[in-house]
CSV table of C-alpha atoms in Angstrom, one decimal:
chain,number,residue,atom,x,y,z
A,904,MET,CA,-28.3,-2.6,21.4
A,905,THR,CA,-30.8,-2.5,24.3
A,906,VAL,CA,-29.9,-2.9,27.9
A,907,ARG,CA,-31.2,-6.4,28.1
A,908,GLU,CA,-28.8,-7.4,25.3
A,909,PHE,CA,-25.7,-6.4,27.2
A,910,PRO,CA,-23.7,-9.6,28.1
A,911,ILE,CA,-22.4,-10.9,31.4
A,912,LEU,CA,-18.7,-11.7,31.4
A,913,ARG,CA,-17.7,-15.3,31.9
A,914,ARG,CA,-14.2,-16.9,31.9
A,915,ALA,CA,-13.5,-20.0,29.8
A,916,GLU,CA,-10.9,-22.7,30.3
A,917,ASP,CA,-8.5,-21.1,27.9
A,918,GLY,CA,-8.3,-17.9,30.0
A,919,ARG,CA,-9.9,-15.5,27.5
A,920,TYR,CA,-13.0,-13.5,28.1
A,921,ARG,CA,-16.3,-13.9,26.2
A,922,HIS,CA,-19.7,-12.5,26.8
A,923,GLN,CA,-23.0,-14.1,27.1
A,924,PRO,CA,-26.4,-12.4,27.3
A,925,ARG,CA,-28.1,-11.3,30.4
A,926,GLN,CA,-31.3,-13.3,31.2
A,927,GLY,CA,-33.9,-12.4,28.6
A,928,GLY,CA,-31.3,-11.2,26.2
A,929,ILE,CA,-30.3,-12.5,22.8
A,930,MET,CA,-26.7,-13.6,22.1
A,931,ARG,CA,-26.0,-11.3,19.1
A,932,ARG,CA,-22.2,-11.4,19.5
A,933,ALA,CA,-19.6,-12.6,21.9
A,934,LEU,CA,-16.5,-10.9,22.9
A,935,TRP,CA,-13.6,-13.2,23.5
A,936,LEU,CA,-10.9,-10.9,24.9
A,937,LYS,CA,-7.4,-11.8,25.7
A,938,GLY,CA,-7.3,-13.3,29.1
A,939,ARG,CA,-3.7,-13.4,30.0
A,940,VAL,CA,-3.4,-17.2,30.4
A,941,ALA,CA,-3.9,-17.6,26.7
A,942,VAL,CA,-2.3,-14.4,25.7
A,943,PHE,CA,1.2,-14.7,27.2
A,944,SER,CA,3.2,-17.4,28.9
A,945,LEU,CA,2.7,-18.3,32.5
A,946,VAL,CA,6.1,-16.9,33.3
A,947,ALA,CA,5.2,-13.6,31.8
A,948,ALA,CA,1.9,-13.7,33.7
A,949,ALA,CA,3.7,-14.2,37.0
A,950,ASN,CA,6.0,-11.3,36.3
A,951,VAL,CA,3.0,-9.0,35.6
A,952,ALA,CA,1.3,-10.2,38.8
A,953,LEU,CA,4.4,-9.3,40.8
A,954,ALA,CA,4.4,-5.8,39.5
A,955,TYR,CA,0.7,-5.0,39.4
A,956,ALA,CA,-2.6,-6.4,40.5
A,957,ARG,CA,-4.5,-6.3,37.2
A,958,PRO,CA,-8.1,-7.4,37.8
A,959,HIS,CA,-9.2,-10.8,36.6
A,960,LEU,CA,-12.4,-11.4,34.8
A,961,ASP,CA,-14.8,-14.3,35.0
A,962,MET,CA,-16.4,-16.2,32.1
A,963,ALA,CA,-17.6,-19.5,30.8
A,964,MET,CA,-17.8,-21.2,27.4
A,965,PRO,CA,-21.2,-21.1,25.6
A,966,ASP,CA,-23.3,-24.0,24.5
A,967,TRP,CA,-21.7,-24.5,21.1
A,968,ALA,CA,-24.6,-26.5,19.8
A,969,SER,CA,-27.1,-23.6,20.3
A,970,THR,CA,-24.7,-20.9,19.2
A,971,GLY,CA,-25.7,-19.4,15.9
A,972,ILE,CA,-24.0,-17.4,13.2
A,973,ASN,CA,-25.7,-14.3,11.8
A,974,ASP,CA,-25.0,-13.1,8.2
A,975,HIS,CA,-25.0,-9.3,7.5
A,976,ASP,CA,-24.9,-8.5,3.8
A,977,LEU,CA,-22.9,-5.3,3.4
A,978,GLY,CA,-23.2,-5.0,-0.3
A,979,HIS,CA,-21.0,-5.7,-3.3
A,980,GLY,CA,-20.3,-9.2,-2.3
A,981,VAL,CA,-19.0,-8.4,1.2
A,982,HIS,CA,-20.6,-10.1,4.3
A,983,MET,CA,-20.0,-9.8,8.0
A,984,LEU,CA,-20.6,-13.1,9.9
A,985,GLU,CA,-21.3,-12.5,13.6
A,986,SER,CA,-21.2,-15.2,16.3
A,987,PHE,CA,-19.5,-15.9,19.6
A,988,GLY,CA,-16.0,-14.8,18.6
A,989,GLY,CA,-14.8,-11.9,16.6
A,990,ASN,CA,-16.7,-10.6,13.6
A,991,ASN,CA,-15.7,-12.3,10.3
A,992,GLY,CA,-15.5,-10.8,6.9
A,993,VAL,CA,-16.4,-12.8,3.7
A,994,VAL,CA,-15.9,-11.8,0.1
A,995,VAL,CA,-16.5,-14.1,-2.9
A,996,GLY,CA,-14.3,-14.2,-6.0
A,997,ASP,CA,-14.5,-16.1,-9.2
A,998,GLU,CA,-12.6,-19.1,-8.0
A,999,GLY,CA,-13.0,-19.0,-4.2
A,1000,VAL,CA,-13.7,-17.1,-1.1
A,1001,LEU,CA,-11.6,-14.7,1.1
A,1002,LEU,CA,-12.3,-15.1,4.8
A,1003,VAL,CA,-11.1,-12.6,7.3
A,1004,ASP,CA,-10.6,-14.2,10.8
A,1005,ALA,CA,-11.1,-17.8,11.5
A,1006,GLU,CA,-13.5,-18.0,14.5
A,1007,TYR,CA,-13.5,-20.7,17.2
A,1008,PRO,CA,-12.8,-24.2,16.0
A,1009,GLN,CA,-16.0,-25.3,17.8
A,1010,LEU,CA,-17.9,-23.2,15.3
A,1011,ASN,CA,-16.1,-24.3,12.2
A,1012,ALA,CA,-18.8,-26.5,10.8
A,1013,LYS,CA,-21.4,-23.7,11.3
A,1014,MET,CA,-19.0,-21.2,9.7
A,1015,ARG,CA,-18.6,-23.4,6.7
A,1016,ALA,CA,-22.4,-23.8,6.4
A,1017,ALA,CA,-22.9,-20.0,6.6
A,1018,ILE,CA,-20.2,-19.4,4.0
A,1019,THR,CA,-21.7,-22.1,1.7
A,1020,ARG,CA,-25.0,-20.2,1.8
A,1021,ILE,CA,-23.2,-17.2,0.4
A,1022,SER,CA,-21.2,-19.2,-2.1
A,1023,PRO,CA,-20.5,-22.8,-2.8
A,1024,LEU,CA,-16.8,-22.0,-3.7
A,1025,PRO,CA,-14.1,-23.0,-1.3
A,1026,VAL,CA,-12.2,-20.6,1.1
A,1027,ARG,CA,-9.0,-19.9,-0.7
A,1028,TYR,CA,-7.5,-17.3,1.5
A,1029,LEU,CA,-7.8,-16.6,5.3
A,1030,VAL,CA,-6.5,-13.3,6.8
A,1031,ASP,CA,-5.7,-13.1,10.5
A,1032,THR,CA,-6.2,-9.6,11.7
A,1033,HIS,CA,-4.2,-10.4,14.8
A,1034,TRP,CA,-3.2,-13.5,16.8
A,1035,HIS,CA,-5.9,-14.0,19.5
A,1036,TRP,CA,-7.8,-17.3,19.6
A,1037,ASP,CA,-11.3,-16.0,18.8
A,1038,HIS,CA,-9.8,-14.7,15.5
A,1039,THR,CA,-7.4,-17.6,14.8
A,1040,GLY,CA,-8.7,-20.7,16.6
A,1041,ALA,CA,-9.9,-22.5,13.4
A,1042,ASN,CA,-6.8,-21.6,11.4
A,1043,GLY,CA,-5.7,-25.2,11.2
A,1044,GLU,CA,-9.1,-26.4,10.0
A,1045,TRP,CA,-9.2,-23.9,7.2
A,1046,ALA,CA,-5.6,-24.5,6.2
A,1047,ARG,CA,-6.2,-28.3,6.0
A,1048,SER,CA,-9.0,-27.5,3.6
A,1049,GLY,CA,-6.7,-25.6,1.3
A,1050,ALA,CA,-6.8,-22.0,2.5
A,1051,VAL,CA,-3.6,-19.9,2.5
A,1052,ILE,CA,-3.3,-18.1,5.8
A,1053,ILE,CA,-2.1,-14.5,5.6
A,1054,SER,CA,-1.0,-12.3,8.6
A,1055,SER,CA,1.6,-9.9,9.8
A,1056,GLU,CA,4.9,-11.3,10.8
A,1057,LYS,CA,4.3,-10.4,14.4
A,1058,THR,CA,1.0,-12.3,14.4
A,1059,ARG,CA,2.8,-15.4,13.2
A,1060,GLU,CA,5.5,-14.9,15.8
A,1061,HIS,CA,2.9,-14.7,18.6
A,1062,ILE,CA,1.0,-17.8,17.5
A,1063,THR,CA,4.3,-19.7,17.2
A,1064,ALA,CA,5.4,-18.7,20.6
A,1065,THR,CA,2.1,-19.4,22.3
A,1066,GLN,CA,2.0,-22.9,20.7
A,1067,ALA,CA,5.4,-23.5,22.2
A,1068,ALA,CA,4.3,-22.4,25.7
A,1069,ALA,CA,3.9,-25.1,28.4
A,1070,HIS,CA,0.2,-24.6,28.8
A,1071,ALA,CA,-0.7,-25.3,25.2
A,1072,LEU,CA,-1.6,-29.0,25.6
A,1073,PRO,CA,-3.4,-31.2,23.0
A,1074,GLY,CA,-7.0,-30.2,22.7
A,1075,LYS,CA,-6.4,-26.8,24.2
A,1076,PRO,CA,-6.1,-23.3,22.5
A,1077,PHE,CA,-2.8,-22.9,20.7
A,1078,ALA,CA,-1.9,-26.6,21.0
A,1079,PRO,CA,1.0,-27.2,18.6
A,1080,ASP,CA,-0.4,-27.3,15.0
A,1081,ALA,CA,1.9,-26.3,12.1
A,1082,ALA,CA,-1.1,-25.9,9.8
A,1083,ALA,CA,-2.4,-23.1,12.0
A,1084,LEU,CA,0.6,-20.9,11.3
A,1085,PRO,CA,0.2,-18.3,8.6
A,1086,ALA,CA,1.9,-19.3,5.4
A,1087,LEU,CA,2.3,-15.7,4.1
A,1088,THR,CA,3.3,-12.7,6.2
A,1089,ILE,CA,3.3,-9.1,5.2
A,1090,ASP,CA,4.8,-5.9,6.6
A,1091,THR,CA,3.5,-3.5,4.1
A,1092,GLN,CA,0.2,-3.0,2.3
A,1093,VAL,CA,-0.8,-5.9,0.0
A,1094,THR,CA,-3.7,-5.8,-2.5
A,1095,LEU,CA,-5.7,-8.9,-3.4
A,1096,HIS,CA,-8.1,-9.0,-6.4
A,1097,ILE,CA,-11.1,-11.2,-5.4
A,1098,GLY,CA,-13.6,-11.2,-8.2
A,1099,SER,CA,-14.9,-7.7,-8.7
A,1100,ASN,CA,-13.5,-6.6,-5.3
A,1101,THR,CA,-10.2,-5.0,-4.6
A,1102,VAL,CA,-9.1,-5.9,-1.1
A,1103,ASP,CA,-6.3,-4.1,0.7
A,1104,LEU,CA,-4.5,-5.7,3.6
A,1105,ILE,CA,-3.1,-2.9,5.7
A,1106,PRO,CA,-0.6,-3.5,8.5
A,1107,ILE,CA,-0.8,-0.7,11.0
A,1108,ALA,CA,1.4,0.7,13.8
A,1109,PRO,CA,1.0,-1.0,17.2
A,1110,ALA,CA,-2.5,-0.4,18.5
A,1111,HIS,CA,-4.5,-3.4,19.8
A,1112,THR,CA,-1.4,-5.5,19.4
A,1113,ASP,CA,1.9,-5.0,17.5
A,1114,GLY,CA,0.7,-7.2,14.6
A,1115,ASP,CA,-2.7,-5.8,13.6
A,1116,VAL,CA,-3.8,-5.9,10.0
A,1117,VAL,CA,-6.8,-3.9,8.8
A,1118,VAL,CA,-8.8,-5.0,5.7
A,1119,ARG,CA,-10.3,-2.5,3.2
A,1120,TYR,CA,-12.8,-3.7,0.6
A,1121,ARG,CA,-12.6,-0.8,-1.8
A,1122,GLU,CA,-15.6,-1.2,-4.1
A,1123,ALA,CA,-17.9,-2.2,-1.2
A,1124,ASN,CA,-16.6,0.8,0.8
A,1125,VAL,CA,-16.2,-1.4,3.9
A,1126,ILE,CA,-13.3,-1.5,6.3
A,1127,GLN,CA,-12.7,-4.4,8.8
A,1128,THR,CA,-10.7,-3.3,11.8
A,1129,GLY,CA,-10.1,-6.5,13.8
A,1130,ASP,CA,-9.9,-5.7,17.5
A,1131,THR,CA,-8.3,-2.3,16.9
A,1132,PHE,CA,-11.9,-1.0,17.2
A,1133,PHE,CA,-14.9,-2.2,19.3
A,1134,ASN,CA,-18.2,-0.5,18.6
A,1135,GLY,CA,-20.1,0.6,21.7
A,1136,PHE,CA,-18.0,-0.6,24.7
A,1137,TYR,CA,-14.6,-0.4,26.3
A,1138,PRO,CA,-11.7,-1.9,24.4
A,1139,ASP,CA,-9.1,-4.4,25.3
A,1140,ILE,CA,-5.5,-3.5,24.7
A,1141,ASP,CA,-3.0,-6.3,24.6
A,1142,ILE,CA,-0.1,-4.4,26.2
A,1143,ASP,CA,1.8,-7.7,26.8
A,1144,HIS,CA,2.1,-8.1,23.0
A,1145,GLY,CA,2.8,-4.5,21.9
A,1146,GLY,CA,-0.6,-2.9,22.1
A,1147,THR,CA,-0.7,0.6,23.5
A,1148,ILE,CA,-3.3,3.2,24.4
A,1149,ASP,CA,-1.5,5.9,22.4
A,1150,GLY,CA,-1.4,3.6,19.4
A,1151,MET,CA,-5.1,3.0,19.6
A,1152,ILE,CA,-5.9,6.7,19.9
A,1153,ALA,CA,-3.6,7.6,17.0
A,1154,TRP,CA,-4.9,4.8,14.8
A,1155,TYR,CA,-8.4,6.3,14.9
A,1156,ASP,CA,-7.2,9.4,13.0
A,1157,ARG,CA,-6.0,7.2,10.2
A,1158,LEU,CA,-9.1,5.0,10.3
A,1159,TYR,CA,-11.3,8.1,10.0
A,1160,ALA,CA,-9.3,9.3,7.1
A,1161,LEU,CA,-9.8,6.0,5.3
A,1162,CYS,CA,-13.6,6.4,5.6
A,1163,ASP,CA,-16.2,8.6,4.0
A,1164,ALA,CA,-19.7,9.3,5.3
A,1165,LYS,CA,-21.0,6.1,3.7
A,1166,THR,CA,-18.2,3.7,4.8
A,1167,LYS,CA,-19.4,0.7,6.8
A,1168,ILE,CA,-16.9,-0.5,9.4
A,1169,ILE,CA,-16.8,-4.1,10.6
A,1170,PRO,CA,-15.4,-3.8,14.2
A,1171,GLY,CA,-13.6,-6.7,16.0
A,1172,HIS,CA,-16.7,-6.9,18.2
A,1173,GLY,CA,-20.0,-5.1,18.0
A,1174,ASP,CA,-22.4,-3.8,15.4
A,1175,VAL,CA,-21.4,-2.4,12.0
A,1176,ALA,CA,-20.2,1.2,12.6
A,1177,THR,CA,-19.6,4.5,10.8
A,1178,ARG,CA,-16.7,6.9,10.9
A,1179,GLU,CA,-18.6,9.1,13.5
A,1180,ASP,CA,-18.6,6.1,15.8
A,1181,VAL,CA,-14.8,6.0,15.5
A,1182,ARG,CA,-14.6,9.7,16.5
A,1183,THR,CA,-16.8,9.1,19.5
A,1184,PHE,CA,-14.8,6.1,20.6
A,1185,GLN,CA,-11.5,8.0,20.2
A,1186,ALA,CA,-12.8,10.8,22.3
A,1187,MET,CA,-13.7,8.3,25.1
A,1188,LEU,CA,-10.3,6.7,25.0
A,1189,ARG,CA,-8.6,10.1,25.1
A,1190,ASP,CA,-10.6,10.9,28.2
A,1191,VAL,CA,-9.7,7.6,29.8
A,1192,ARG,CA,-6.0,8.2,29.1
A,1193,SER,CA,-6.1,11.7,30.5
A,1194,ARG,CA,-7.7,10.6,33.7
A,1195,VAL,CA,-5.2,7.8,34.2
A,1196,SER,CA,-2.3,10.0,33.3
A,1197,ASN,CA,-3.5,12.6,35.9
A,1198,ALA,CA,-3.7,9.9,38.5
A,1199,ILE,CA,-0.2,8.8,37.8
A,1200,ALA,CA,1.1,12.3,38.0
A,1201,ALA,CA,-0.7,12.7,41.4
A,1202,GLY,CA,1.2,9.6,42.7
A,1203,GLN,CA,-1.7,7.2,42.8
A,1204,SER,CA,-0.9,3.5,42.7
A,1205,GLU,CA,-2.8,1.2,40.3
A,1206,ALA,CA,-4.9,-0.1,43.2
A,1207,GLU,CA,-5.7,3.4,44.5
A,1208,LEU,CA,-6.7,4.4,41.0
A,1209,ILE,CA,-9.1,1.5,40.6
A,1210,ALA,CA,-10.5,2.1,44.0
A,1211,SER,CA,-11.3,5.7,43.2
A,1212,HIS,CA,-13.8,4.7,40.4
A,1213,PRO,CA,-12.8,7.5,38.0
A,1214,LEU,CA,-14.8,6.2,35.1
A,1215,ASP,CA,-18.2,5.8,36.7
A,1216,ASP,CA,-19.7,8.4,34.4
A,1217,LEU,CA,-18.3,6.7,31.3
A,1218,ASP,CA,-19.6,3.3,32.5
A,1219,VAL,CA,-23.1,4.4,31.7
A,1220,ARG,CA,-22.4,4.3,28.0
A,1221,TRP,CA,-19.3,2.1,27.7
A,1222,GLY,CA,-19.2,-0.3,30.6
A,1223,GLY,CA,-22.0,-2.6,29.8
A,1224,ASN,CA,-20.0,-5.3,28.1
A,1225,VAL,CA,-17.0,-7.5,28.8
A,1226,VAL,CA,-14.3,-5.1,29.6
A,1227,LYS,CA,-15.1,-3.4,32.9
A,1228,GLN,CA,-13.7,-0.2,34.4
A,1229,PRO,CA,-11.1,-1.9,36.7
A,1230,TYR,CA,-9.6,-3.9,33.9
A,1231,LEU,CA,-9.3,-1.0,31.5
A,1232,LEU,CA,-7.8,1.3,34.2
A,1233,ALA,CA,-5.2,-1.4,35.0
A,1234,VAL,CA,-4.2,-1.9,31.4
A,1235,VAL,CA,-3.9,1.8,30.7
A,1236,TYR,CA,-2.1,2.5,33.9
A,1237,GLU,CA,0.5,-0.3,33.3
A,1238,ASP,CA,1.0,0.9,29.7
A,1239,LEU,CA,1.6,4.5,30.7
A,1240,LYS,CA,3.9,3.6,33.6
A,1241,LYS,CA,5.9,1.3,31.4
A,1242,ARG,CA,6.5,4.1,29.0
A,1243,GLN,CA,7.8,6.4,31.8
A,1244,ARG,CA,10.7,4.1,32.5
């Protein structure tokens, strides 16, 4: 990724955070992070605001008509589709397609066209790696077309609760829609046989959320991480729904062990990665955690920590995308303080 391709953050009506390219750049992906209006109830948001002053981010919706979908053929029938939301996985079987993550509903027609170019067979299964709207927004559309939605139990709980929240009005993200709820939930590894591909659905310990599912395509030697891993920029950690900095850091040891030197990793957002990218990312997060922990031990408030700009050196490599230093510092600070109580 060149400097000109780094996005500028804009905030959409649903409260999440996506990126769009700087002037002269090309929209190669968009990061739709969990803005806390869509991520937890307004009551919970108010409670957080009373305790902390977590920075807000600004974003705007894209022009859906001009937003494209890029197909990356990763071999052995596995594809990564890349667009404005999270990265999507596609694998073709003898009787249908397995799709991993649903994308925005506004891009559903384009997603269907992209999948049809890979295979004319219908989408039979849809796996939600976690509950956020950029990964589940089109759940209902896929289900009404016959797809069986699979997720962790926690992911189903979070979608259900958010649909019931006061702000989920018709036409808005998480508006009540029974079809959008996963029909099958798992709490241990499940294996699907999709044509010549063996696909493992692996629930993991709390990391990005408390309901993350990672997908391993064995024969293709590909692993899809959902938002437990971003390639090339600071992560978002949904601490309001069970995510934790320590869980993220610990998960990367397991992820690395699942890989070999040739494994291709489909991150939640960003380019296809390798296991060495995972180690580099883990080292960065350990560094961030250490700096925040030291600030807490020194008695700094969240506001004082943010004002001190302790990640300026890391920003050069990691701060050029949606999640900026103040937001990451606030999330890690709140997570560590919560665990001290």
